[in-house]
């Protein structure tokens, strides 16, 4: 009986951590690729195209050939496999990689997120571009009232943000630079 209540208490926190990590990864990808997607997080990554483009942005030429999107499951699988091979070659530990089906069939999105997060942390050492925030295990900071690892204003679940407002903000900011 006691273990059931403990499990119930821990599950909401775990989802908050995953939401925060997904948001951090999504913002990081958007900043590197200089684009914003209106797709849900899982759908944005699902065909592997964004991940391959991300890998090439971090380590130019790590994904060889044309990166093709579409409805062809074979092509999606190949994109994801190319990304995973490039991650491994870049130095992401094997235990941090996900299986193709984890993303392709949406079987384990948190594992996909952890892999991209590991890539982001590794890239911070070698890549002269936007950096990923801190691990989102930190509790809400009582001084700033924000989640650990998230820049001010970004401490919400980004996948549910109205991207039109973000686009306007970014485009207006870029015009003033």
GROMACS .gro file of C-alpha atoms in nm:
model
  177
    1UNK     CA    1   0.000   0.000   0.000
    2UNK     CA    2   0.272   0.244   0.094
    3UNK     CA    3   0.473   0.188  -0.225
    4UNK     CA    4   0.166   0.267  -0.437
    5UNK     CA    5   0.122   0.606  -0.274
    6UNK     CA    6   0.492   0.683  -0.309
    7UNK     CA    7   0.481   0.593  -0.678
    8UNK     CA    8   0.179   0.816  -0.731
    9UNK     CA    9   0.359   1.104  -0.563
   10UNK     CA   10   0.673   1.064  -0.772
   11UNK     CA   11   0.519   1.027  -1.116
   12UNK     CA   12   0.399   1.387  -1.155
   13UNK     CA   13   0.748   1.516  -1.068
   14UNK     CA   14   0.905   1.282  -1.323
   15UNK     CA   15   0.676   1.419  -1.596
   16UNK     CA   16   0.762   1.776  -1.496
   17UNK     CA   17   1.132   1.690  -1.532
   18UNK     CA   18   1.071   1.535  -1.875
   19UNK     CA   19   0.862   1.835  -1.987
   20UNK     CA   20   1.138   2.069  -1.874
   21UNK     CA   21   1.406   1.866  -2.049
   22UNK     CA   22   1.197   1.847  -2.369
   23UNK     CA   23   1.152   2.223  -2.357
   24UNK     CA   24   1.524   2.281  -2.311
   25UNK     CA   25   1.609   2.049  -2.600
   26UNK     CA   26   1.347   2.208  -2.823
   27UNK     CA   27   1.471   2.561  -2.752
   28UNK     CA   28   1.828   2.451  -2.810
   29UNK     CA   29   1.741   2.292  -3.146
   30UNK     CA   30   1.540   2.598  -3.251
   31UNK     CA   31   1.834   2.824  -3.165
   32UNK     CA   32   2.088   2.614  -3.355
   33UNK     CA   33   1.872   2.562  -3.663
   34UNK     CA   34   1.732   2.917  -3.643
   35UNK     CA   35   1.378   2.797  -3.688
   36UNK     CA   36   1.068   2.741  -3.483
   37UNK     CA   37   0.828   2.454  -3.541
   38UNK     CA   38   0.459   2.445  -3.477
   39UNK     CA   39   0.464   2.065  -3.452
   40UNK     CA   40   0.454   1.886  -3.120
   41UNK     CA   41   0.796   1.789  -2.989
   42UNK     CA   42   0.763   1.421  -3.085
   43UNK     CA   43   0.635   1.496  -3.435
   44UNK     CA   44   0.907   1.755  -3.493
   45UNK     CA   45   1.176   1.493  -3.431
   46UNK     CA   46   0.999   1.180  -3.551
   47UNK     CA   47   1.130   1.144  -3.907
   48UNK     CA   48   1.490   1.212  -3.802
   49UNK     CA   49   1.537   1.501  -4.044
   50UNK     CA   50   1.567   1.767  -3.772
   51UNK     CA   51   1.808   1.547  -3.577
   52UNK     CA   52   2.027   1.497  -3.884
   53UNK     CA   53   2.026   1.870  -3.956
   54UNK     CA   54   2.111   1.934  -3.591
   55UNK     CA   55   2.403   1.691  -3.605
   56UNK     CA   56   2.536   1.853  -3.923
   57UNK     CA   57   2.507   2.197  -3.761
   58UNK     CA   58   2.708   2.078  -3.461
   59UNK     CA   59   2.960   1.870  -3.657
   60UNK     CA   60   2.954   1.964  -4.025
   61UNK     CA   61   2.949   1.669  -4.262
   62UNK     CA   62   2.872   1.410  -3.996
   63UNK     CA   63   2.558   1.308  -4.186
   64UNK     CA   64   2.652   1.218  -4.541
   65UNK     CA   65   2.424   1.250  -4.840
   66UNK     CA   66   2.078   1.393  -4.871
   67UNK     CA   67   1.851   1.404  -4.569
   68UNK     CA   68   1.504   1.329  -4.699
   69UNK     CA   69   1.173   1.367  -4.522
   70UNK     CA   70   0.845   1.214  -4.624
   71UNK     CA   71   0.608   0.938  -4.531
   72UNK     CA   72   0.841   0.653  -4.628
   73UNK     CA   73   0.913   0.460  -4.307
   74UNK     CA   74   1.233   0.318  -4.456
   75UNK     CA   75   1.369   0.671  -4.513
   76UNK     CA   76   1.268   0.780  -4.162
   77UNK     CA   77   1.448   0.476  -4.018
   78UNK     CA   78   1.760   0.557  -4.222
   79UNK     CA   79   1.757   0.920  -4.100
   80UNK     CA   80   1.735   0.809  -3.738
   81UNK     CA   81   2.006   0.546  -3.786
   82UNK     CA   82   2.236   0.807  -3.946
   83UNK     CA   83   2.177   1.040  -3.652
   84UNK     CA   84   2.256   0.765  -3.402
   85UNK     CA   85   2.577   0.665  -3.587
   86UNK     CA   86   2.684   1.030  -3.598
   87UNK     CA   87   2.610   1.072  -3.225
   88UNK     CA   88   2.817   0.766  -3.145
   89UNK     CA   89   3.106   0.888  -3.362
   90UNK     CA   90   3.083   1.231  -3.194
   91UNK     CA   91   3.124   1.069  -2.854
   92UNK     CA   92   2.777   1.024  -2.708
   93UNK     CA   93   2.809   0.718  -2.482
   94UNK     CA   94   2.636   0.403  -2.606
   95UNK     CA   95   2.417   0.386  -2.294
   96UNK     CA   96   2.281   0.735  -2.380
   97UNK     CA   97   2.169   0.637  -2.732
   98UNK     CA   98   1.811   0.535  -2.804
   99UNK     CA   99   1.671   0.265  -3.029
  100UNK     CA  100   1.527   0.358  -3.368
  101UNK     CA  101   1.179   0.245  -3.259
  102UNK     CA  102   1.196   0.467  -2.952
  103UNK     CA  103   1.152   0.762  -3.187
  104UNK     CA  104   1.007   0.613  -3.505
  105UNK     CA  105   0.720   0.442  -3.322
  106UNK     CA  106   0.717   0.693  -3.032
  107UNK     CA  107   0.788   0.411  -2.787
  108UNK     CA  108   1.026   0.597  -2.554
  109UNK     CA  109   1.045   0.971  -2.616
  110UNK     CA  110   1.216   1.041  -2.279
  111UNK     CA  111   1.505   0.819  -2.392
  112UNK     CA  112   1.527   1.017  -2.718
  113UNK     CA  113   1.531   1.339  -2.519
  114UNK     CA  114   1.804   1.212  -2.287
  115UNK     CA  115   2.016   1.123  -2.592
  116UNK     CA  116   1.978   1.468  -2.747
  117UNK     CA  117   2.045   1.622  -2.406
  118UNK     CA  118   2.368   1.418  -2.381
  119UNK     CA  119   2.463   1.537  -2.731
  120UNK     CA  120   2.399   1.895  -2.624
  121UNK     CA  121   2.620   1.863  -2.319
  122UNK     CA  122   2.898   1.707  -2.528
  123UNK     CA  123   2.858   1.974  -2.798
  124UNK     CA  124   2.908   2.248  -2.538
  125UNK     CA  125   3.274   2.138  -2.520
  126UNK     CA  126   3.341   2.155  -2.896
  127UNK     CA  127   3.066   2.358  -3.065
  128UNK     CA  128   3.075   2.735  -3.083
  129UNK     CA  129   2.698   2.786  -3.086
  130UNK     CA  130   2.399   2.799  -2.855
  131UNK     CA  131   2.440   2.594  -2.540
  132UNK     CA  132   2.192   2.372  -2.366
  133UNK     CA  133   2.088   2.464  -2.012
  134UNK     CA  134   2.171   2.273  -1.695
  135UNK     CA  135   2.021   1.935  -1.613
  136UNK     CA  136   1.656   1.996  -1.526
  137UNK     CA  137   1.670   1.801  -1.201
  138UNK     CA  138   1.697   2.115  -0.996
  139UNK     CA  139   1.390   2.213  -0.798
  140UNK     CA  140   1.209   2.537  -0.858
  141UNK     CA  141   1.450   2.811  -0.751
  142UNK     CA  142   1.278   2.999  -0.466
  143UNK     CA  143   1.468   3.322  -0.544
  144UNK     CA  144   1.388   3.350  -0.913
  145UNK     CA  145   1.074   3.129  -0.914
  146UNK     CA  146   1.193   2.938  -1.220
  147UNK     CA  147   1.297   2.583  -1.305
  148UNK     CA  148   1.666   2.510  -1.291
  149UNK     CA  149   1.849   2.519  -1.621
  150UNK     CA  150   1.591   2.731  -1.802
  151UNK     CA  151   1.661   3.086  -1.914
  152UNK     CA  152   1.427   3.350  -1.771
  153UNK     CA  153   1.092   3.341  -1.946
  154UNK     CA  154   1.154   2.990  -2.080
  155UNK     CA  155   1.057   2.798  -1.767
  156UNK     CA  156   0.732   2.668  -1.915
  157UNK     CA  157   0.655   2.365  -2.123
  158UNK     CA  158   0.761   2.500  -2.461
  159UNK     CA  159   0.579   2.237  -2.665
  160UNK     CA  160   0.253   2.403  -2.565
  161UNK     CA  161   0.357   2.760  -2.641
  162UNK     CA  162   0.190   2.960  -2.914
  163UNK     CA  163   0.481   2.968  -3.157
  164UNK     CA  164   0.334   3.261  -3.350
  165UNK     CA  165   0.406   3.487  -3.053
  166UNK     CA  166   0.761   3.355  -3.023
  167UNK     CA  167   0.822   3.407  -3.396
  168UNK     CA  168   0.704   3.769  -3.371
  169UNK     CA  169   0.930   3.826  -3.072
  170UNK     CA  170   1.235   3.671  -3.242
  171UNK     CA  171   1.178   3.847  -3.575
  172UNK     CA  172   1.127   4.185  -3.410
  173UNK     CA  173   1.443   4.128  -3.201
  174UNK     CA  174   1.645   4.033  -3.511
  175UNK     CA  175   1.530   4.349  -3.693
  176UNK     CA  176   1.668   4.567  -3.414
  177UNK     CA  177   2.012   4.396  -3.415
   0.00000   0.00000   0.00000
